[in-house]
GROMACS .gro file of C-alpha atoms in nm:
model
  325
    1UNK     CA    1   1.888   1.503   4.663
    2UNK     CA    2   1.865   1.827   4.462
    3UNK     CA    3   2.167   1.898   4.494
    4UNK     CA    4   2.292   1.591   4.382
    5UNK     CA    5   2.070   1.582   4.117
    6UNK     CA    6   2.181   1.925   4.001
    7UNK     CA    7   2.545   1.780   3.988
    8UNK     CA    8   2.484   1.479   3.719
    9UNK     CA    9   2.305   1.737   3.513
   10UNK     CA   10   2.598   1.981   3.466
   11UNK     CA   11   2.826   1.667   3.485
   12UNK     CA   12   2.606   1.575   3.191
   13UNK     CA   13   2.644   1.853   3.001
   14UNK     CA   14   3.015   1.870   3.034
   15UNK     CA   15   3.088   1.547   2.919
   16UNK     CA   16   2.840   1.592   2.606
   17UNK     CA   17   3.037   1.986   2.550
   18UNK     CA   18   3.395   1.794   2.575
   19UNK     CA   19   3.244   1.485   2.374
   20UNK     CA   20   3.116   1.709   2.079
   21UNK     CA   21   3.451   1.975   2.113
   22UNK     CA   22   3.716   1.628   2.103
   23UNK     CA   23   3.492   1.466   1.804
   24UNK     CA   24   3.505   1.789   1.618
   25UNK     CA   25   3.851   1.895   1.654
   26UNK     CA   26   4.014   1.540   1.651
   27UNK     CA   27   3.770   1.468   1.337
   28UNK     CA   28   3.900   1.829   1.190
   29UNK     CA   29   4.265   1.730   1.294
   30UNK     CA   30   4.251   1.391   1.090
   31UNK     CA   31   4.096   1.532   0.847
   32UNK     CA   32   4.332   1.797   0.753
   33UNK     CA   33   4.588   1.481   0.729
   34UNK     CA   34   4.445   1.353   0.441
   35UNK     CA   35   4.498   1.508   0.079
   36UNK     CA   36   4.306   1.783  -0.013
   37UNK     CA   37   4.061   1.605  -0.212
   38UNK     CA   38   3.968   1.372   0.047
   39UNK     CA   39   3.944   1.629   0.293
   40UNK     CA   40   3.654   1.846   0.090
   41UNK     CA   41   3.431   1.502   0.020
   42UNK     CA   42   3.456   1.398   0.371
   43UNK     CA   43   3.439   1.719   0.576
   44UNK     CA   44   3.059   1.738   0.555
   45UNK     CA   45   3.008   1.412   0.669
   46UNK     CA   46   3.198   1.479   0.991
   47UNK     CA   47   2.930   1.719   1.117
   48UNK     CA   48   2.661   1.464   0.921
   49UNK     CA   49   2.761   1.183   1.102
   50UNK     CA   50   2.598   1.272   1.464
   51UNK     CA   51   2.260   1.317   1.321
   52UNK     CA   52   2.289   1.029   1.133
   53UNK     CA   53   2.394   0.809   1.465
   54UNK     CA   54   2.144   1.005   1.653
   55UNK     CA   55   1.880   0.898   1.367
   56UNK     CA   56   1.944   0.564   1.343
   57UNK     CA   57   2.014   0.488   1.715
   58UNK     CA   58   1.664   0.627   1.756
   59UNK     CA   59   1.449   0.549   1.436
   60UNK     CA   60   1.605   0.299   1.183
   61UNK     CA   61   1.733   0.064   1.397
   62UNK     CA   62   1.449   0.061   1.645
   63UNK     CA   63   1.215   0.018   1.294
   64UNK     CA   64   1.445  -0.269   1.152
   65UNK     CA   65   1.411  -0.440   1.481
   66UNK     CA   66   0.990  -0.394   1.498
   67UNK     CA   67   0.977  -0.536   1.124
   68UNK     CA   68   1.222  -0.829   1.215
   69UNK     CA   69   0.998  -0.942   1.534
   70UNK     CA   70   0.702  -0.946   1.324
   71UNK     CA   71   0.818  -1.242   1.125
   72UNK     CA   72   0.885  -1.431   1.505
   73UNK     CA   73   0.664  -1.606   1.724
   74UNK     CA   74   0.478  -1.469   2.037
   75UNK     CA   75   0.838  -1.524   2.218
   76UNK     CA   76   1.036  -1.384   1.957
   77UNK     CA   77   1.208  -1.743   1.895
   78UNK     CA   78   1.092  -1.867   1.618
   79UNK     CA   79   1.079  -1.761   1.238
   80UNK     CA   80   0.694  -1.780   1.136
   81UNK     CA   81   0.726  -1.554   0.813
   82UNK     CA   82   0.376  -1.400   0.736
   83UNK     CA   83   0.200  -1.592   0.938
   84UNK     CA   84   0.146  -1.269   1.232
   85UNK     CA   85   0.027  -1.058   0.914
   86UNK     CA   86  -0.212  -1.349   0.762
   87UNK     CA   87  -0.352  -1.375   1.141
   88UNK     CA   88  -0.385  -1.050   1.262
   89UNK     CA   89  -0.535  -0.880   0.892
   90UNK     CA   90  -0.802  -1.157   0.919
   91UNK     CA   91  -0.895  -1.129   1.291
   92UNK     CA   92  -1.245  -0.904   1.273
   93UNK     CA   93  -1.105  -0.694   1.585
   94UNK     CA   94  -0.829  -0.574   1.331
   95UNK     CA   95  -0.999  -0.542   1.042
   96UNK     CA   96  -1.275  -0.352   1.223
   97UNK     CA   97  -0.941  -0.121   1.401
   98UNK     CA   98  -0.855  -0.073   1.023
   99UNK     CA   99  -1.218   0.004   0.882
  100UNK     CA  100  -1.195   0.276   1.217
  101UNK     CA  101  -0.787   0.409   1.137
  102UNK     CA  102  -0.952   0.514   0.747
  103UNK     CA  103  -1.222   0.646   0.892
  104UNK     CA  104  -0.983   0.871   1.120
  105UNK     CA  105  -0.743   0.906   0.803
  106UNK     CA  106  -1.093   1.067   0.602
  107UNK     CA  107  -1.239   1.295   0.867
  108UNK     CA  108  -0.974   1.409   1.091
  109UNK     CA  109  -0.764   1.592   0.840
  110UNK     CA  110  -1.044   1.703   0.617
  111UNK     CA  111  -1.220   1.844   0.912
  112UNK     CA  112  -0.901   2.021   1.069
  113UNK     CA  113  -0.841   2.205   0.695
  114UNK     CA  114  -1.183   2.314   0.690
  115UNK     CA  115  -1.213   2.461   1.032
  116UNK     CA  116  -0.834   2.596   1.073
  117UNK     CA  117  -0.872   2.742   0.705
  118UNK     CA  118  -1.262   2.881   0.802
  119UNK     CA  119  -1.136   3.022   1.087
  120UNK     CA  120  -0.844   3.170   1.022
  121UNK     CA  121  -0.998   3.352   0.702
  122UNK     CA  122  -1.251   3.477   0.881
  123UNK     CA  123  -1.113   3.561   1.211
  124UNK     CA  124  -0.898   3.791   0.997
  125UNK     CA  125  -1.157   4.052   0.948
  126UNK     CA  126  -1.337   4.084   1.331
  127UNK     CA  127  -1.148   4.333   1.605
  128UNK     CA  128  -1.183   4.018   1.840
  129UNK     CA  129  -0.920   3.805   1.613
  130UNK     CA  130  -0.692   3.740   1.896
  131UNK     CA  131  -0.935   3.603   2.124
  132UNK     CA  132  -1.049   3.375   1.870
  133UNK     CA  133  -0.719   3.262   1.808
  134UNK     CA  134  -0.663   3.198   2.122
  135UNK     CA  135  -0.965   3.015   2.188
  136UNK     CA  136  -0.882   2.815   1.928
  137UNK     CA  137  -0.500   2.761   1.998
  138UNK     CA  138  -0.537   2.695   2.382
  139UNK     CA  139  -0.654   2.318   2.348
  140UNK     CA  140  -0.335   2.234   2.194
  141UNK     CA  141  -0.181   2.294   2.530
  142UNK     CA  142  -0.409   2.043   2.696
  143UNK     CA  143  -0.293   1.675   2.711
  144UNK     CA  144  -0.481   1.426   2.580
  145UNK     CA  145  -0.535   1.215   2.858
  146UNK     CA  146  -0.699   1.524   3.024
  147UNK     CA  147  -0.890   1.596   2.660
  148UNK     CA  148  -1.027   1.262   2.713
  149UNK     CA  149  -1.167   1.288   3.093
  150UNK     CA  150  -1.294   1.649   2.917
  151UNK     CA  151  -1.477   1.460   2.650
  152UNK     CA  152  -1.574   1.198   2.875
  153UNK     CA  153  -1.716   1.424   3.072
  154UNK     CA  154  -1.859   1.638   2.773
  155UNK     CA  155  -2.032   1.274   2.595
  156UNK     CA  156  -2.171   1.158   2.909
  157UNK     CA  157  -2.526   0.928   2.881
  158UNK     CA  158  -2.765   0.873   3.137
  159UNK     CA  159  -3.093   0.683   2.974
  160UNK     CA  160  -3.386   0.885   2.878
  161UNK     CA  161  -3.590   1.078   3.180
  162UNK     CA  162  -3.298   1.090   3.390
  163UNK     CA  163  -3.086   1.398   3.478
  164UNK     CA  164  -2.833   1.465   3.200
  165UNK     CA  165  -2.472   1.482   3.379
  166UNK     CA  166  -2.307   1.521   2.974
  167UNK     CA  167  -2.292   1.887   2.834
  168UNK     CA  168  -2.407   1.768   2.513
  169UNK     CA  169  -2.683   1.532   2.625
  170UNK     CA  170  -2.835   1.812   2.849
  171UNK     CA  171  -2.827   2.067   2.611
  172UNK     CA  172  -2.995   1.832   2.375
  173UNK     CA  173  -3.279   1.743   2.582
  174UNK     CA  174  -3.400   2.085   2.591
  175UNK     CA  175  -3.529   2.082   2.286
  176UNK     CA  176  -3.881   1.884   2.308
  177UNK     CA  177  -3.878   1.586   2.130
  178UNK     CA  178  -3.482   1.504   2.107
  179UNK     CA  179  -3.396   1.171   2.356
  180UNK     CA  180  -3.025   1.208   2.486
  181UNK     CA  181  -2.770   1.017   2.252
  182UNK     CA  182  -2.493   0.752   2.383
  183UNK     CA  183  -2.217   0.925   2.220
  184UNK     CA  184  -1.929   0.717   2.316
  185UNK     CA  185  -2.104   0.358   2.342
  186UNK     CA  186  -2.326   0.360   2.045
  187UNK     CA  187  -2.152   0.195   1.719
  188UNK     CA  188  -2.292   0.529   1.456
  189UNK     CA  189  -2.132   0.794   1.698
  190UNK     CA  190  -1.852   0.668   1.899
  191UNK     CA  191  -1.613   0.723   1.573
  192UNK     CA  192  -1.724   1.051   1.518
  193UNK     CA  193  -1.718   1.164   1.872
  194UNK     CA  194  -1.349   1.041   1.913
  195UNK     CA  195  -1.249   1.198   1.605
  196UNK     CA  196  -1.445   1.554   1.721
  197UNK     CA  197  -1.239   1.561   2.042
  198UNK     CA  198  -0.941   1.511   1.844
  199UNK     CA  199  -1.026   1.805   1.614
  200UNK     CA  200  -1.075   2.023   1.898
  201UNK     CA  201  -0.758   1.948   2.027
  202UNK     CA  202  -0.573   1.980   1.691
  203UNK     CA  203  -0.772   2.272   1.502
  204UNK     CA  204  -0.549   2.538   1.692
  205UNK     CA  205  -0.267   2.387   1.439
  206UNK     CA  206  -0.412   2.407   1.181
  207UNK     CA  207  -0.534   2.775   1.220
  208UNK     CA  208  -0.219   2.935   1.322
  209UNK     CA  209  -0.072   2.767   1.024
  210UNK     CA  210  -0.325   2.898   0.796
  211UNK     CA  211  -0.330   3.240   0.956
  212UNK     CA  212   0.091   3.245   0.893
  213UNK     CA  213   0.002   3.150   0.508
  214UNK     CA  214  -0.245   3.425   0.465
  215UNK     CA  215  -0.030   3.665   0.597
  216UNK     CA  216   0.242   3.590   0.284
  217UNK     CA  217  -0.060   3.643   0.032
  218UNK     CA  218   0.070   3.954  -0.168
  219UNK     CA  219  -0.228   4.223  -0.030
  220UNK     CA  220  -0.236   4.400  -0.373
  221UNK     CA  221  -0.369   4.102  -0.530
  222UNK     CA  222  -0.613   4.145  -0.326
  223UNK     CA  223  -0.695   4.517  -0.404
  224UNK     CA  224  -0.646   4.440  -0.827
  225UNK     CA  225  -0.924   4.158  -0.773
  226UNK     CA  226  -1.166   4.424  -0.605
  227UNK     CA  227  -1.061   4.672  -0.822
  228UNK     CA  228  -1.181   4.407  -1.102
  229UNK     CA  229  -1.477   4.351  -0.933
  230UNK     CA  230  -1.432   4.049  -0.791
  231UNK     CA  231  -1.661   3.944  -0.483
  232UNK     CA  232  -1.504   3.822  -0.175
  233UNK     CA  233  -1.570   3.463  -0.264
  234UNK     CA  234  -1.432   3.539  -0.596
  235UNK     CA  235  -1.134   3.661  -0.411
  236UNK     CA  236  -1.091   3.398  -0.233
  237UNK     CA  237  -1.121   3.129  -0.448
  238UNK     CA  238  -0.878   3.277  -0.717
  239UNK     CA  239  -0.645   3.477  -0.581
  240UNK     CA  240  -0.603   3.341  -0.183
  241UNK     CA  241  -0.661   2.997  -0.204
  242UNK     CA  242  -0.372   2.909  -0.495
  243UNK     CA  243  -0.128   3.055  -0.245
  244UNK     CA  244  -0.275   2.845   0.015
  245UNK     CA  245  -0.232   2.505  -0.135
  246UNK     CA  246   0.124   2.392  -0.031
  247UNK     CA  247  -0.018   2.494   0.298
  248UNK     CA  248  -0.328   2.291   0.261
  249UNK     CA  249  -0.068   1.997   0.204
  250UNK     CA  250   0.112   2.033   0.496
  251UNK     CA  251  -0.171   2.044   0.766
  252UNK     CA  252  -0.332   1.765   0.612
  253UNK     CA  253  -0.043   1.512   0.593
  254UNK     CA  254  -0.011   1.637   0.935
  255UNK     CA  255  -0.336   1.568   1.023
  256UNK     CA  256  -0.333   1.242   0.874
  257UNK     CA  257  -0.016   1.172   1.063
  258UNK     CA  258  -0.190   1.262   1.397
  259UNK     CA  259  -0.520   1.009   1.272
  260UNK     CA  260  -0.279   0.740   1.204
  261UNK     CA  261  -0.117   0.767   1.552
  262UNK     CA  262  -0.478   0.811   1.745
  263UNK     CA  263  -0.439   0.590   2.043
  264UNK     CA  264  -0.404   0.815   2.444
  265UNK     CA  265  -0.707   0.939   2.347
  266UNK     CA  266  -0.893   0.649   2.259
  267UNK     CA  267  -0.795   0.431   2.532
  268UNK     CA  268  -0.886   0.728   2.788
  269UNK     CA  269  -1.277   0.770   2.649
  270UNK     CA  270  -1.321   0.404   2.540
  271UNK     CA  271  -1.050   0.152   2.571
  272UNK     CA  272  -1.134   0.088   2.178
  273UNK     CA  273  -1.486  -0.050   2.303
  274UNK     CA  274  -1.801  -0.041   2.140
  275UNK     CA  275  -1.656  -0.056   1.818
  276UNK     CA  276  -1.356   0.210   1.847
  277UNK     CA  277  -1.086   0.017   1.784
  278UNK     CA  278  -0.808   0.197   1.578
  279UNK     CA  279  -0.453  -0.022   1.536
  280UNK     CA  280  -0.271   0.144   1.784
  281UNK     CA  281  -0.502   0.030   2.055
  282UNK     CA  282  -0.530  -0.321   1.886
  283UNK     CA  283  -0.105  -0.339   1.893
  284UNK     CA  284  -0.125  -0.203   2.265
  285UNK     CA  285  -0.345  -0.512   2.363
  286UNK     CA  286  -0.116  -0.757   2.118
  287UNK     CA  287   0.161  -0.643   2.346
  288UNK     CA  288   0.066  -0.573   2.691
  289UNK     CA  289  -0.265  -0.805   2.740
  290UNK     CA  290  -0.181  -1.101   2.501
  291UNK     CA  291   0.181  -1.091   2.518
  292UNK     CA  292   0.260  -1.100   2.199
  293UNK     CA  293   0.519  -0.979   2.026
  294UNK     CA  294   0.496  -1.104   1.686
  295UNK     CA  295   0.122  -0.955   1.662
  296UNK     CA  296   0.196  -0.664   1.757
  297UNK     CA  297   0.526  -0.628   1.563
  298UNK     CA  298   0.296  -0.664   1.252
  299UNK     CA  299   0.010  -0.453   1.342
  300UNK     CA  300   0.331  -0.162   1.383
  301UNK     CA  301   0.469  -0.250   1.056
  302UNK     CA  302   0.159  -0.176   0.895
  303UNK     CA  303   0.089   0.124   1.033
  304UNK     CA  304   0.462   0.237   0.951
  305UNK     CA  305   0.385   0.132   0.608
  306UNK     CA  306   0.099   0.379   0.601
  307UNK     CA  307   0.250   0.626   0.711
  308UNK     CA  308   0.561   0.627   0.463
  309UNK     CA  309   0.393   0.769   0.132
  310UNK     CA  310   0.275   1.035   0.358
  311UNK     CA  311   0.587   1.128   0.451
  312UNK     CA  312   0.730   1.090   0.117
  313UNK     CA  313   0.436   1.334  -0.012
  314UNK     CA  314   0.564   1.550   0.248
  315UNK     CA  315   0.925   1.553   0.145
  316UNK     CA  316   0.823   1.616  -0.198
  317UNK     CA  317   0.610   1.919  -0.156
  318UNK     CA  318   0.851   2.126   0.128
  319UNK     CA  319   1.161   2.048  -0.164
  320UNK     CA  320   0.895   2.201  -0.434
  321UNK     CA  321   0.846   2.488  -0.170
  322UNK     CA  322   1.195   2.538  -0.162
  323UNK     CA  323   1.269   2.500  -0.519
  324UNK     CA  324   0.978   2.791  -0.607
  325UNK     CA  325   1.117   3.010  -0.299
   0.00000   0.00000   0.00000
């Protein structure tokens, strides 16, 4: 079985070596038939052209499809126009998913700036900065199904009296006075715990991001603004920070990227129960519970919508980068 296994991969990899050798050199060969000046506009698009295929086998086509179902029925038969959007925006399970995917969109990459940035500033001047990077980083290795059981695990309830089984809970109860909290089922917390476990996983980004930016910041700057007198807030906020903004940019789009897209680790912890709901879990039922295709065609064309202008932000500030580099 290995064996044969091992075969169709290098039988793989030949035939996509000999595919990519004929395209180029029959694409180079034709090419160099043509006149000259058709030769120069059209040689760039013969190494173009894979990525492009690759792209839109992969992304546009699969996106034109998804917004084309969500103007069909259940089945996929029928033309309905709007009507999936008109349902699903006024169904309360959505519009509470959407109140939820803003609240994600708020905290998660405002958070993840503030600790990443925090940390990495200040990690910078301790011997120990490597461990705390790497106490930091590790969680980005973990999965997040197995952040969830963590979490789950971490968040755990048991009613007032009783043994605490949740790290949280029992540390909590310690303190005299302070009942143990249902994290995960009550409708004030179960947001902001889901988000937290999110961060943890996700803060190592933004760190070793940061930590790469601050490392760029010109160190005499530094020196002139002590020289000047400047505190080390001073510092910071005059000299450090500027340089950091493109940076600040990039994590947070990310971040916001990684909010809109919330859904493993929601439907490990709480199945988007007690009011958890974010639209990826709401599509997930659409599809796989209700069976229906239209629904959930339009819940994924919204959230593609939303995520667009972030993306276009994004574009626009790594072509400014470039430009001022």
């Amino acid at each position: 079985m290995i064996a044969e296994r091992i075969g169709l991969l290098l039988g793989a990899v030949a035939v996509v070596l000999g595919a990519t050798y004929a395209y180029l050199r029959g694409g180079d060969r034709l090419l160099a038939a043509l006149p000259r000046r058709w030769h120069r506009a059209l040689l760039p698009w013969l190494f173009v052209a894979p990525a492009v295929g690759v792209v839109a086998l992969t992304l546009a086509i699969p996106a034109a499809s998804t917004i084309g179902l969500s103007f069909l029925d259940a089945d996929g038969r029928e033309w309905v126009g709007l009507d999936n959007y008109a349902g699903t925006l006024s169904d309360p399970v959505t519009l509470t998913a959407l109140r939820n995917t803003v609240l994600w969109v708020v905290l998660l990459p405002s958070t993840a700036v503030l600790v990443g940035l925090t940390v990495a500033v200040l990690a910078e001047r301790v011997r120990y900065a490597p461990v705390v990077r790497a106490a930091l980083f590790l969680p980005i290795a973990v999965s997040a199904v197995a952040a969830g059981v963590v979490w789950s695990f971490m968040y755990d309830y048991q009613p007032a009296g009783a043994a605490q089984t949740g790290t949280l809970n029992a540390v909590l109860t310690v303190f005299p006075g302070l009942d143990p909290v249902a994290w995960l089922i009550s409708g004030s917390t179960g947001n902001l715990a889901l988000i937290a476990a999110t961060l943890w996983t996700q803060a190592g980004f933004a760190m070793v991001v940061f930590d790469a930016a601050l490392r760029a910041v010109p160190a005499e700057l530094h020196e002139a603004a002590r020289l000047d007198g400047a505190s080390e807030w001073g510092t910071f906020r005059y000299v450090t920070l500027p340089f950091l903004v493109p940076t600040v940019v990039v994590v947070a789009t990310t971040m916001t990227i990684v909010a809109l897209k919330a859904f493993d680790l929601v439907y490990v912890m709480t199945n988007g129960n007690h009011g958890t709901d974010v639209l990826s879990t709401v599509m997930y039922r659409a599809l796989f519970t209700g069976r229906d295709g239209g629904i959930a065609a339009a819940v994924a064309t919204v959230l593609m919508l939303a995520v667009v202008p972030i993306m276009v932000l994004n574009v626009r500030q790594f072509r400014r980068s470039v430009g001022e580099a």
